[in-house]
Amino acid sequence: SVHEELSTGGELKRASASSKKSPYAHSSDSDSGPPVKVTEEGVVFRSYRDGRKIPLTPESTIRAQKSFGADIIIPLDELPPYHIDPKVLEDSVERTHRWEARSLMEHLKDVREQAIYCVIHGGLDRNLRKKSLEYLTSLPFDGYAIGGSLGKNGEELMELLEWMMPMMNEDGNGSDGRVNRREKPRHLLGIADEPSILGAVKNGIDTMDSCYPTRLSRHGTLLSREGKVHIKSGKYSRQFGVPIDSECGCSTCRNYDRAYLWHLFKAKEPLFMQLATIHNIHYMNDFMKQQRQLILDGKI
């Protein structure tokens, strides 16, 4: 919400409001970046452009996400650091619960064709994670996202998911009776590199979001089935006629070779980031398509 306001001055919101469809061709989810001040009412961000303060509340973030047509709305929540005092973490989780309940109430005033997911918190504290899961799944959210600190490495992430995901298959208690958690989609927030995807899918995660492929693109790393291609290396300067990935069908691989991409990167041409991003996102889509097929084949 903050980035959209600073980048477009709300133009994306207005463009979306004037059309029945979002300006994006496929489904989108949205959330916000790190705050500079946290209170019970909400958070205050400082503009990285002009320094002005931008207040956000649970209600205002819902209205903003609705206005620019998000398919999946993520409530305002607080992301505590990995190293944190247990009492501070507990207070943060409780405040996030109150924010998420307020967000849900705002969403239910004008649902449209949009979904809202809760965000389960608690860091690596299993008691807090269980408490967060039980409370948030008792509310009528459309799906369950797993957020907060997920560990300092992949091993801790997998340990958390292996412990936590079986509870997603158990019935819970809601205001209207028993809640069938198995019927709701499960989303992993902010993590989507290949090893994490493999472990997450195996543990029952349905969807993920991450800047991983686009961040790699900006820094000259291209994904391939043979491993990462760090295009700044001089060895790629003479690889004429060799695509990034011989099995990839993206427009970058069909039309450009490694030597040309090496030249673009070295020359700091903006075109490089565009072509690299097209490829990396296409690669990740192929990777996820393979995971879906494995599920359909009963191999996961």
PDB file of C-alpha atoms in Angstrom:
ATOM      1  CA  SER A   1       0.000   0.000   0.000  1.00  0.00           C
ATOM      2  CA  VAL A   2       2.809   2.395   0.913  1.00  0.00           C
ATOM      3  CA  HIS A   3       4.855   1.634  -2.194  1.00  0.00           C
ATOM      4  CA  GLU A   4       1.834   2.109  -4.456  1.00  0.00           C
ATOM      5  CA  GLU A   5       1.001   5.460  -2.875  1.00  0.00           C
ATOM      6  CA  LEU A   6       4.579   6.728  -3.176  1.00  0.00           C
ATOM      7  CA  SER A   7       5.154   5.392  -6.686  1.00  0.00           C
ATOM      8  CA  THR A   8       1.872   6.376  -8.343  1.00  0.00           C
ATOM      9  CA  GLY A   9       0.254   8.843  -5.979  1.00  0.00           C
ATOM     10  CA  GLY A  10      -2.811   6.623  -5.920  1.00  0.00           C
ATOM     11  CA  GLU A  11      -3.114   6.419  -9.708  1.00  0.00           C
ATOM     12  CA  LEU A  12      -3.204   2.612  -9.576  1.00  0.00           C
ATOM     13  CA  LYS A  13      -6.103   2.783  -7.138  1.00  0.00           C
ATOM     14  CA  ARG A  14      -8.034   5.153  -9.368  1.00  0.00           C
ATOM     15  CA  ALA A  15      -7.294   3.128 -12.499  1.00  0.00           C
ATOM     16  CA  SER A  16      -8.523  -0.040 -10.812  1.00  0.00           C
ATOM     17  CA  ALA A  17     -11.630   1.656  -9.433  1.00  0.00           C
ATOM     18  CA  SER A  18     -12.664   2.713 -12.927  1.00  0.00           C
ATOM     19  CA  SER A  19     -12.614  -0.887 -14.190  1.00  0.00           C
ATOM     20  CA  LYS A  20     -14.245  -4.093 -13.038  1.00  0.00           C
ATOM     21  CA  LYS A  21     -10.901  -5.873 -13.354  1.00  0.00           C
ATOM     22  CA  SER A  22      -7.529  -5.197 -11.814  1.00  0.00           C
ATOM     23  CA  PRO A  23      -4.910  -3.845 -14.250  1.00  0.00           C
ATOM     24  CA  TYR A  24      -3.080  -7.107 -13.693  1.00  0.00           C
ATOM     25  CA  ALA A  25      -3.997 -10.073 -15.884  1.00  0.00           C
ATOM     26  CA  HIS A  26      -3.658 -12.638 -13.119  1.00  0.00           C
ATOM     27  CA  SER A  27      -4.412 -12.815  -9.411  1.00  0.00           C
ATOM     28  CA  SER A  28      -2.450 -10.611  -7.083  1.00  0.00           C
ATOM     29  CA  ASP A  29      -1.907 -10.310  -3.361  1.00  0.00           C
ATOM     30  CA  SER A  30      -0.671  -7.264  -1.513  1.00  0.00           C
ATOM     31  CA  ASP A  31       0.808  -6.153   1.778  1.00  0.00           C
ATOM     32  CA  SER A  32       3.065  -3.383   3.142  1.00  0.00           C
ATOM     33  CA  GLY A  33       6.701  -2.820   4.023  1.00  0.00           C
ATOM     34  CA  PRO A  34       8.397  -2.161   7.392  1.00  0.00           C
ATOM     35  CA  PRO A  35       6.991   0.651   9.617  1.00  0.00           C
ATOM     36  CA  VAL A  36       8.845   3.309  11.651  1.00  0.00           C
ATOM     37  CA  LYS A  37       6.294   3.571  14.494  1.00  0.00           C
ATOM     38  CA  VAL A  38       3.823   1.002  15.840  1.00  0.00           C
ATOM     39  CA  THR A  39       0.824   1.831  18.040  1.00  0.00           C
ATOM     40  CA  GLU A  40      -2.471   0.162  18.862  1.00  0.00           C
ATOM     41  CA  GLU A  41      -4.146   2.325  16.233  1.00  0.00           C
ATOM     42  CA  GLY A  42      -1.776   1.258  13.455  1.00  0.00           C
ATOM     43  CA  VAL A  43       1.614   2.151  12.039  1.00  0.00           C
ATOM     44  CA  VAL A  44       3.400   5.174  10.639  1.00  0.00           C
ATOM     45  CA  PHE A  45       5.753   4.870   7.664  1.00  0.00           C
ATOM     46  CA  ARG A  46       8.249   7.484   6.578  1.00  0.00           C
ATOM     47  CA  SER A  47       8.460   8.177   2.868  1.00  0.00           C
ATOM     48  CA  TYR A  48      11.783   7.138   1.389  1.00  0.00           C
ATOM     49  CA  ARG A  49      11.268   9.919  -1.186  1.00  0.00           C
ATOM     50  CA  ASP A  50      10.464  13.065   0.745  1.00  0.00           C
ATOM     51  CA  GLY A  51      10.477  12.015   4.402  1.00  0.00           C
ATOM     52  CA  ARG A  52       6.806  12.714   5.035  1.00  0.00           C
ATOM     53  CA  LYS A  53       4.926  10.496   7.465  1.00  0.00           C
ATOM     54  CA  ILE A  54       2.280   8.108   6.121  1.00  0.00           C
ATOM     55  CA  PRO A  55      -0.128   6.640   8.708  1.00  0.00           C
ATOM     56  CA  LEU A  56      -1.784   3.289   8.072  1.00  0.00           C
ATOM     57  CA  THR A  57      -4.471   1.545  10.094  1.00  0.00           C
ATOM     58  CA  PRO A  58      -5.940  -1.930   9.666  1.00  0.00           C
ATOM     59  CA  GLU A  59      -9.016  -0.333   8.123  1.00  0.00           C
ATOM     60  CA  SER A  60      -7.173   2.006   5.742  1.00  0.00           C
ATOM     61  CA  THR A  61      -4.953  -0.796   4.407  1.00  0.00           C
ATOM     62  CA  ILE A  62      -8.032  -2.882   3.604  1.00  0.00           C
ATOM     63  CA  ARG A  63      -9.643   0.032   1.780  1.00  0.00           C
ATOM     64  CA  ALA A  64      -6.427   0.664  -0.146  1.00  0.00           C
ATOM     65  CA  GLN A  65      -6.051  -2.962  -1.218  1.00  0.00           C
ATOM     66  CA  LYS A  66      -9.686  -3.099  -2.262  1.00  0.00           C
ATOM     67  CA  SER A  67      -9.358   0.073  -4.302  1.00  0.00           C
ATOM     68  CA  PHE A  68      -6.491  -1.224  -6.416  1.00  0.00           C
ATOM     69  CA  GLY A  69      -8.161  -4.571  -6.979  1.00  0.00           C
ATOM     70  CA  ALA A  70      -6.117  -7.060  -4.951  1.00  0.00           C
ATOM     71  CA  ASP A  71      -7.469 -10.585  -5.409  1.00  0.00           C
ATOM     72  CA  ILE A  72      -6.042 -11.721  -2.073  1.00  0.00           C
ATOM     73  CA  ILE A  73      -5.908  -9.126   0.705  1.00  0.00           C
ATOM     74  CA  ILE A  74      -3.341  -9.433   3.480  1.00  0.00           C
ATOM     75  CA  PRO A  75      -4.251  -7.649   6.734  1.00  0.00           C
ATOM     76  CA  LEU A  76      -1.957  -5.196   8.463  1.00  0.00           C
ATOM     77  CA  ASP A  77       0.387  -7.156  10.717  1.00  0.00           C
ATOM     78  CA  GLU A  78       3.655  -6.623  12.551  1.00  0.00           C
ATOM     79  CA  LEU A  79       6.801  -8.549  11.619  1.00  0.00           C
ATOM     80  CA  PRO A  80       9.011  -8.822  14.703  1.00  0.00           C
ATOM     81  CA  PRO A  81      12.705  -9.662  14.237  1.00  0.00           C
ATOM     82  CA  TYR A  82      14.144 -13.141  14.723  1.00  0.00           C
ATOM     83  CA  HIS A  83      15.907 -12.150  17.958  1.00  0.00           C
ATOM     84  CA  ILE A  84      13.262 -10.666  20.244  1.00  0.00           C
ATOM     85  CA  ASP A  85      12.298 -10.705  23.916  1.00  0.00           C
ATOM     86  CA  PRO A  86       9.554 -13.323  24.454  1.00  0.00           C
ATOM     87  CA  LYS A  87       7.232 -10.817  26.168  1.00  0.00           C
ATOM     88  CA  VAL A  88       7.664  -8.299  23.343  1.00  0.00           C
ATOM     89  CA  LEU A  89       6.866 -11.050  20.840  1.00  0.00           C
ATOM     90  CA  GLU A  90       3.739 -12.047  22.763  1.00  0.00           C
ATOM     91  CA  ASP A  91       2.545  -8.426  22.874  1.00  0.00           C
ATOM     92  CA  SER A  92       3.183  -8.122  19.129  1.00  0.00           C
ATOM     93  CA  VAL A  93       1.172 -11.256  18.344  1.00  0.00           C
ATOM     94  CA  GLU A  94      -1.763 -10.076  20.473  1.00  0.00           C
ATOM     95  CA  ARG A  95      -1.741  -6.656  18.796  1.00  0.00           C
ATOM     96  CA  THR A  96      -1.568  -8.260  15.356  1.00  0.00           C
ATOM     97  CA  HIS A  97      -4.589 -10.409  16.276  1.00  0.00           C
ATOM     98  CA  ARG A  98      -6.565  -7.281  17.141  1.00  0.00           C
ATOM     99  CA  TRP A  99      -5.470  -5.611  13.893  1.00  0.00           C
ATOM    100  CA  GLU A 100      -6.476  -8.651  11.859  1.00  0.00           C
ATOM    101  CA  ALA A 101      -9.906  -8.805  13.492  1.00  0.00           C
ATOM    102  CA  ARG A 102     -10.413  -5.117  12.661  1.00  0.00           C
ATOM    103  CA  SER A 103      -9.234  -5.771   9.107  1.00  0.00           C
ATOM    104  CA  LEU A 104     -11.711  -8.615   8.689  1.00  0.00           C
ATOM    105  CA  MET A 105     -14.578  -6.448   9.935  1.00  0.00           C
ATOM    106  CA  GLU A 106     -13.650  -3.746   7.404  1.00  0.00           C
ATOM    107  CA  HIS A 107     -13.426  -6.296   4.602  1.00  0.00           C
ATOM    108  CA  LEU A 108     -16.837  -7.789   5.404  1.00  0.00           C
ATOM    109  CA  LYS A 109     -18.477  -4.387   4.901  1.00  0.00           C
ATOM    110  CA  ASP A 110     -17.770  -4.644   1.167  1.00  0.00           C
ATOM    111  CA  VAL A 111     -16.501  -8.090   0.192  1.00  0.00           C
ATOM    112  CA  ARG A 112     -16.723  -7.753  -3.623  1.00  0.00           C
ATOM    113  CA  GLU A 113     -14.974 -10.645  -5.410  1.00  0.00           C
ATOM    114  CA  GLN A 114     -11.929 -10.394  -3.160  1.00  0.00           C
ATOM    115  CA  ALA A 115     -10.534 -12.790  -0.577  1.00  0.00           C
ATOM    116  CA  ILE A 116      -8.843 -11.960   2.712  1.00  0.00           C
ATOM    117  CA  TYR A 117      -6.330 -14.232   4.424  1.00  0.00           C
ATOM    118  CA  CYS A 118      -5.310 -14.123   8.060  1.00  0.00           C
ATOM    119  CA  VAL A 119      -1.598 -14.106   8.913  1.00  0.00           C
ATOM    120  CA  ILE A 120      -0.559 -16.608  11.579  1.00  0.00           C
ATOM    121  CA  HIS A 121       2.255 -15.281  13.774  1.00  0.00           C
ATOM    122  CA  GLY A 122       4.350 -16.368  16.735  1.00  0.00           C
ATOM    123  CA  GLY A 123       7.900 -16.620  15.418  1.00  0.00           C
ATOM    124  CA  LEU A 124       9.478 -19.894  16.470  1.00  0.00           C
ATOM    125  CA  ASP A 125       7.540 -19.952  19.762  1.00  0.00           C
ATOM    126  CA  ARG A 126       5.300 -22.983  19.335  1.00  0.00           C
ATOM    127  CA  ASN A 127       2.871 -21.971  22.061  1.00  0.00           C
ATOM    128  CA  LEU A 128       2.311 -18.595  20.401  1.00  0.00           C
ATOM    129  CA  ARG A 129       2.058 -20.196  16.966  1.00  0.00           C
ATOM    130  CA  LYS A 130      -0.607 -22.600  18.190  1.00  0.00           C
ATOM    131  CA  LYS A 131      -2.485 -19.805  19.949  1.00  0.00           C
ATOM    132  CA  SER A 132      -2.350 -17.657  16.809  1.00  0.00           C
ATOM    133  CA  LEU A 133      -3.488 -20.519  14.578  1.00  0.00           C
ATOM    134  CA  GLU A 134      -6.401 -21.454  16.813  1.00  0.00           C
ATOM    135  CA  TYR A 135      -7.635 -17.884  17.211  1.00  0.00           C
ATOM    136  CA  LEU A 136      -7.295 -16.733  13.602  1.00  0.00           C
ATOM    137  CA  THR A 137      -8.740 -19.900  12.064  1.00  0.00           C
ATOM    138  CA  SER A 138     -11.795 -19.441  14.286  1.00  0.00           C
ATOM    139  CA  LEU A 139     -12.583 -16.248  12.324  1.00  0.00           C
ATOM    140  CA  PRO A 140     -14.169 -16.335   8.843  1.00  0.00           C
ATOM    141  CA  PHE A 141     -11.048 -15.629   6.810  1.00  0.00           C
ATOM    142  CA  ASP A 142     -10.923 -17.056   3.283  1.00  0.00           C
ATOM    143  CA  GLY A 143      -7.457 -18.553   3.671  1.00  0.00           C
ATOM    144  CA  TYR A 144      -4.558 -18.947   6.037  1.00  0.00           C
ATOM    145  CA  ALA A 145      -1.176 -17.278   5.538  1.00  0.00           C
ATOM    146  CA  ILE A 146       1.885 -18.138   7.584  1.00  0.00           C
ATOM    147  CA  GLY A 147       3.969 -15.084   8.398  1.00  0.00           C
ATOM    148  CA  GLY A 148       6.202 -13.555  11.012  1.00  0.00           C
ATOM    149  CA  SER A 149       9.745 -14.739  11.604  1.00  0.00           C
ATOM    150  CA  LEU A 150      10.092 -18.191  10.039  1.00  0.00           C
ATOM    151  CA  GLY A 151      13.576 -19.009  11.253  1.00  0.00           C
ATOM    152  CA  LYS A 152      17.142 -18.004  10.482  1.00  0.00           C
ATOM    153  CA  ASN A 153      17.582 -20.656   7.777  1.00  0.00           C
ATOM    154  CA  GLY A 154      15.777 -23.260   5.700  1.00  0.00           C
ATOM    155  CA  GLU A 155      16.184 -25.931   8.329  1.00  0.00           C
ATOM    156  CA  GLU A 156      14.269 -23.939  10.947  1.00  0.00           C
ATOM    157  CA  LEU A 157      11.582 -23.095   8.412  1.00  0.00           C
ATOM    158  CA  MET A 158      11.044 -26.761   7.565  1.00  0.00           C
ATOM    159  CA  GLU A 159      10.986 -27.760  11.232  1.00  0.00           C
ATOM    160  CA  LEU A 160       8.301 -25.141  11.861  1.00  0.00           C
ATOM    161  CA  LEU A 161       6.183 -26.274   8.904  1.00  0.00           C
ATOM    162  CA  GLU A 162       6.528 -29.968   9.742  1.00  0.00           C
ATOM    163  CA  TRP A 163       5.246 -29.244  13.251  1.00  0.00           C
ATOM    164  CA  MET A 164       2.604 -26.703  12.308  1.00  0.00           C
ATOM    165  CA  MET A 165       0.982 -27.939   9.103  1.00  0.00           C
ATOM    166  CA  PRO A 166      -0.689 -31.057  10.595  1.00  0.00           C
ATOM    167  CA  MET A 167      -2.775 -28.679  12.735  1.00  0.00           C
ATOM    168  CA  MET A 168      -4.063 -27.139   9.498  1.00  0.00           C
ATOM    169  CA  ASN A 169      -5.698 -30.494   8.746  1.00  0.00           C
ATOM    170  CA  GLU A 170      -7.528 -30.630  12.067  1.00  0.00           C
ATOM    171  CA  ASP A 171     -10.965 -29.179  12.714  1.00  0.00           C
ATOM    172  CA  GLY A 172     -11.073 -26.014  14.800  1.00  0.00           C
ATOM    173  CA  ASN A 173     -13.676 -24.068  16.738  1.00  0.00           C
ATOM    174  CA  GLY A 174     -15.372 -21.035  15.230  1.00  0.00           C
ATOM    175  CA  SER A 175     -18.172 -18.697  16.265  1.00  0.00           C
ATOM    176  CA  ASP A 176     -20.579 -20.750  14.131  1.00  0.00           C
ATOM    177  CA  GLY A 177     -19.373 -24.148  15.276  1.00  0.00           C
ATOM    178  CA  ARG A 178     -16.645 -26.428  13.967  1.00  0.00           C
ATOM    179  CA  VAL A 179     -14.227 -25.075  11.350  1.00  0.00           C
ATOM    180  CA  ASN A 180     -12.888 -27.372   8.643  1.00  0.00           C
ATOM    181  CA  ARG A 181      -9.375 -25.980   8.181  1.00  0.00           C
ATOM    182  CA  ARG A 182      -8.649 -28.436   5.369  1.00  0.00           C
ATOM    183  CA  GLU A 183     -11.017 -26.523   3.075  1.00  0.00           C
ATOM    184  CA  LYS A 184      -9.023 -23.274   3.227  1.00  0.00           C
ATOM    185  CA  PRO A 185      -5.929 -22.510   1.114  1.00  0.00           C
ATOM    186  CA  ARG A 186      -2.581 -22.175   2.904  1.00  0.00           C
ATOM    187  CA  HIS A 187      -0.116 -19.476   1.874  1.00  0.00           C
ATOM    188  CA  LEU A 188       3.535 -19.001   2.866  1.00  0.00           C
ATOM    189  CA  LEU A 189       4.471 -15.331   3.036  1.00  0.00           C
ATOM    190  CA  GLY A 190       7.691 -14.004   1.561  1.00  0.00           C
ATOM    191  CA  ILE A 191       9.496 -17.285   0.830  1.00  0.00           C
ATOM    192  CA  ALA A 192       9.676 -18.931  -2.591  1.00  0.00           C
ATOM    193  CA  ASP A 193      13.168 -20.115  -3.493  1.00  0.00           C
ATOM    194  CA  GLU A 194      13.379 -23.599  -5.005  1.00  0.00           C
ATOM    195  CA  PRO A 195      14.497 -25.575  -1.903  1.00  0.00           C
ATOM    196  CA  SER A 196      11.888 -23.849   0.269  1.00  0.00           C
ATOM    197  CA  ILE A 197       9.174 -24.499  -2.316  1.00  0.00           C
ATOM    198  CA  LEU A 198      10.001 -28.203  -2.405  1.00  0.00           C
ATOM    199  CA  GLY A 199       9.764 -28.464   1.384  1.00  0.00           C
ATOM    200  CA  ALA A 200       6.696 -26.235   1.656  1.00  0.00           C
ATOM    201  CA  VAL A 201       4.700 -28.093  -1.001  1.00  0.00           C
ATOM    202  CA  LYS A 202       5.556 -31.417   0.623  1.00  0.00           C
ATOM    203  CA  ASN A 203       4.180 -30.056   3.905  1.00  0.00           C
ATOM    204  CA  GLY A 204       0.886 -28.878   2.394  1.00  0.00           C
ATOM    205  CA  ILE A 205       1.502 -25.245   1.416  1.00  0.00           C
ATOM    206  CA  ASP A 206      -0.636 -24.249  -1.583  1.00  0.00           C
ATOM    207  CA  THR A 207       0.771 -20.871  -2.598  1.00  0.00           C
ATOM    208  CA  MET A 208       3.780 -18.658  -1.900  1.00  0.00           C
ATOM    209  CA  ASP A 209       4.886 -15.128  -2.719  1.00  0.00           C
ATOM    210  CA  SER A 210       8.399 -13.746  -2.943  1.00  0.00           C
ATOM    211  CA  CYS A 211      10.586 -11.180  -4.684  1.00  0.00           C
ATOM    212  CA  TYR A 212      13.159 -13.984  -5.157  1.00  0.00           C
ATOM    213  CA  PRO A 213      13.097 -14.259  -8.985  1.00  0.00           C
ATOM    214  CA  THR A 214      12.952 -10.519  -9.620  1.00  0.00           C
ATOM    215  CA  ARG A 215      15.595  -9.689  -7.008  1.00  0.00           C
ATOM    216  CA  LEU A 216      17.956 -12.211  -8.604  1.00  0.00           C
ATOM    217  CA  SER A 217      17.245 -10.632 -11.983  1.00  0.00           C
ATOM    218  CA  ARG A 218      18.258  -7.179 -10.799  1.00  0.00           C
ATOM    219  CA  HIS A 219      21.583  -8.520  -9.560  1.00  0.00           C
ATOM    220  CA  GLY A 220      22.458 -10.529 -12.658  1.00  0.00           C
ATOM    221  CA  THR A 221      21.508 -14.043 -11.552  1.00  0.00           C
ATOM    222  CA  LEU A 222      19.462 -16.131 -13.983  1.00  0.00           C
ATOM    223  CA  LEU A 223      17.721 -19.363 -13.028  1.00  0.00           C
ATOM    224  CA  SER A 224      18.137 -22.517 -15.076  1.00  0.00           C
ATOM    225  CA  ARG A 225      17.586 -26.249 -14.793  1.00  0.00           C
ATOM    226  CA  GLU A 226      21.372 -26.669 -14.738  1.00  0.00           C
ATOM    227  CA  GLY A 227      21.820 -24.238 -11.858  1.00  0.00           C
ATOM    228  CA  LYS A 228      22.128 -20.492 -11.442  1.00  0.00           C
ATOM    229  CA  VAL A 229      23.770 -18.475 -14.231  1.00  0.00           C
ATOM    230  CA  HIS A 230      25.725 -15.518 -12.816  1.00  0.00           C
ATOM    231  CA  ILE A 231      25.789 -13.557 -16.034  1.00  0.00           C
ATOM    232  CA  LYS A 232      28.492 -11.082 -14.952  1.00  0.00           C
ATOM    233  CA  SER A 233      31.100 -13.820 -15.353  1.00  0.00           C
ATOM    234  CA  GLY A 234      33.292 -13.283 -18.397  1.00  0.00           C
ATOM    235  CA  LYS A 235      32.840 -16.898 -19.471  1.00  0.00           C
ATOM    236  CA  TYR A 236      29.400 -15.991 -20.835  1.00  0.00           C
ATOM    237  CA  SER A 237      30.720 -13.225 -23.103  1.00  0.00           C
ATOM    238  CA  ARG A 238      31.420 -15.685 -25.943  1.00  0.00           C
ATOM    239  CA  GLN A 239      28.442 -18.006 -25.514  1.00  0.00           C
ATOM    240  CA  PHE A 240      26.768 -16.996 -28.763  1.00  0.00           C
ATOM    241  CA  GLY A 241      23.604 -18.880 -29.642  1.00  0.00           C
ATOM    242  CA  VAL A 242      23.335 -20.377 -26.137  1.00  0.00           C
ATOM    243  CA  PRO A 243      20.098 -19.484 -24.287  1.00  0.00           C
ATOM    244  CA  ILE A 244      19.930 -19.168 -20.530  1.00  0.00           C
ATOM    245  CA  ASP A 245      18.117 -22.509 -20.334  1.00  0.00           C
ATOM    246  CA  SER A 246      17.795 -24.777 -23.359  1.00  0.00           C
ATOM    247  CA  GLU A 247      14.474 -26.186 -22.050  1.00  0.00           C
ATOM    248  CA  CYS A 248      12.887 -22.801 -21.352  1.00  0.00           C
ATOM    249  CA  GLY A 249      10.249 -21.430 -23.717  1.00  0.00           C
ATOM    250  CA  CYS A 250      10.220 -17.811 -22.515  1.00  0.00           C
ATOM    251  CA  SER A 251      10.645 -14.953 -24.974  1.00  0.00           C
ATOM    252  CA  THR A 252      14.099 -14.164 -23.571  1.00  0.00           C
ATOM    253  CA  CYS A 253      15.418 -17.663 -24.203  1.00  0.00           C
ATOM    254  CA  ARG A 254      13.799 -17.809 -27.637  1.00  0.00           C
ATOM    255  CA  ASN A 255      15.317 -14.552 -28.833  1.00  0.00           C
ATOM    256  CA  TYR A 256      18.505 -13.758 -26.911  1.00  0.00           C
ATOM    257  CA  ASP A 257      21.682 -15.630 -26.024  1.00  0.00           C
ATOM    258  CA  ARG A 258      23.961 -15.530 -23.006  1.00  0.00           C
ATOM    259  CA  ALA A 259      26.582 -13.417 -24.774  1.00  0.00           C
ATOM    260  CA  TYR A 260      24.094 -10.637 -25.510  1.00  0.00           C
ATOM    261  CA  LEU A 261      22.708 -10.728 -21.969  1.00  0.00           C
ATOM    262  CA  TRP A 262      26.282 -10.530 -20.637  1.00  0.00           C
ATOM    263  CA  HIS A 263      26.805  -7.419 -22.779  1.00  0.00           C
ATOM    264  CA  LEU A 264      23.584  -5.809 -21.544  1.00  0.00           C
ATOM    265  CA  PHE A 265      24.475  -6.471 -17.913  1.00  0.00           C
ATOM    266  CA  LYS A 266      28.023  -5.139 -18.258  1.00  0.00           C
ATOM    267  CA  ALA A 267      26.736  -2.056 -20.110  1.00  0.00           C
ATOM    268  CA  LYS A 268      24.150  -1.516 -17.332  1.00  0.00           C
ATOM    269  CA  GLU A 269      21.376  -1.451 -19.906  1.00  0.00           C
ATOM    270  CA  PRO A 270      17.883  -1.380 -18.305  1.00  0.00           C
ATOM    271  CA  LEU A 271      16.790  -3.895 -20.938  1.00  0.00           C
ATOM    272  CA  PHE A 272      18.807  -6.548 -19.122  1.00  0.00           C
ATOM    273  CA  MET A 273      16.586  -6.403 -16.025  1.00  0.00           C
ATOM    274  CA  GLN A 274      13.461  -6.668 -18.163  1.00  0.00           C
ATOM    275  CA  LEU A 275      14.701  -9.699 -20.100  1.00  0.00           C
ATOM    276  CA  ALA A 276      16.115 -11.349 -16.972  1.00  0.00           C
ATOM    277  CA  THR A 277      12.875 -10.823 -15.063  1.00  0.00           C
ATOM    278  CA  ILE A 278      10.806 -12.292 -17.900  1.00  0.00           C
ATOM    279  CA  HIS A 279      12.989 -15.383 -17.863  1.00  0.00           C
ATOM    280  CA  ASN A 280      13.207 -15.870 -14.076  1.00  0.00           C
ATOM    281  CA  ILE A 281       9.444 -15.543 -13.591  1.00  0.00           C
ATOM    282  CA  HIS A 282       8.808 -17.937 -16.487  1.00  0.00           C
ATOM    283  CA  TYR A 283      11.284 -20.387 -14.954  1.00  0.00           C
ATOM    284  CA  MET A 284       9.530 -20.223 -11.575  1.00  0.00           C
ATOM    285  CA  ASN A 285       6.139 -20.733 -13.237  1.00  0.00           C
ATOM    286  CA  ASP A 286       7.528 -23.855 -14.951  1.00  0.00           C
ATOM    287  CA  PHE A 287       8.936 -25.004 -11.608  1.00  0.00           C
ATOM    288  CA  MET A 288       5.527 -24.649  -9.933  1.00  0.00           C
ATOM    289  CA  LYS A 289       3.788 -26.332 -12.868  1.00  0.00           C
ATOM    290  CA  GLN A 290       6.045 -29.330 -12.272  1.00  0.00           C
ATOM    291  CA  GLN A 291       5.092 -29.380  -8.575  1.00  0.00           C
ATOM    292  CA  ARG A 292       1.386 -29.325  -9.446  1.00  0.00           C
ATOM    293  CA  GLN A 293       1.840 -32.227 -11.848  1.00  0.00           C
ATOM    294  CA  LEU A 294       3.661 -34.233  -9.202  1.00  0.00           C
ATOM    295  CA  ILE A 295       0.722 -33.674  -6.860  1.00  0.00           C
ATOM    296  CA  LEU A 296      -1.744 -34.794  -9.541  1.00  0.00           C
ATOM    297  CA  ASP A 297       0.398 -37.875 -10.188  1.00  0.00           C
ATOM    298  CA  GLY A 298       0.302 -38.754  -6.494  1.00  0.00           C
ATOM    299  CA  LYS A 299       4.069 -38.376  -6.095  1.00  0.00           C
ATOM    300  CA  ILE A 300       3.845 -35.660  -3.422  1.00  0.00           C
TER     301      ILE A 300
END
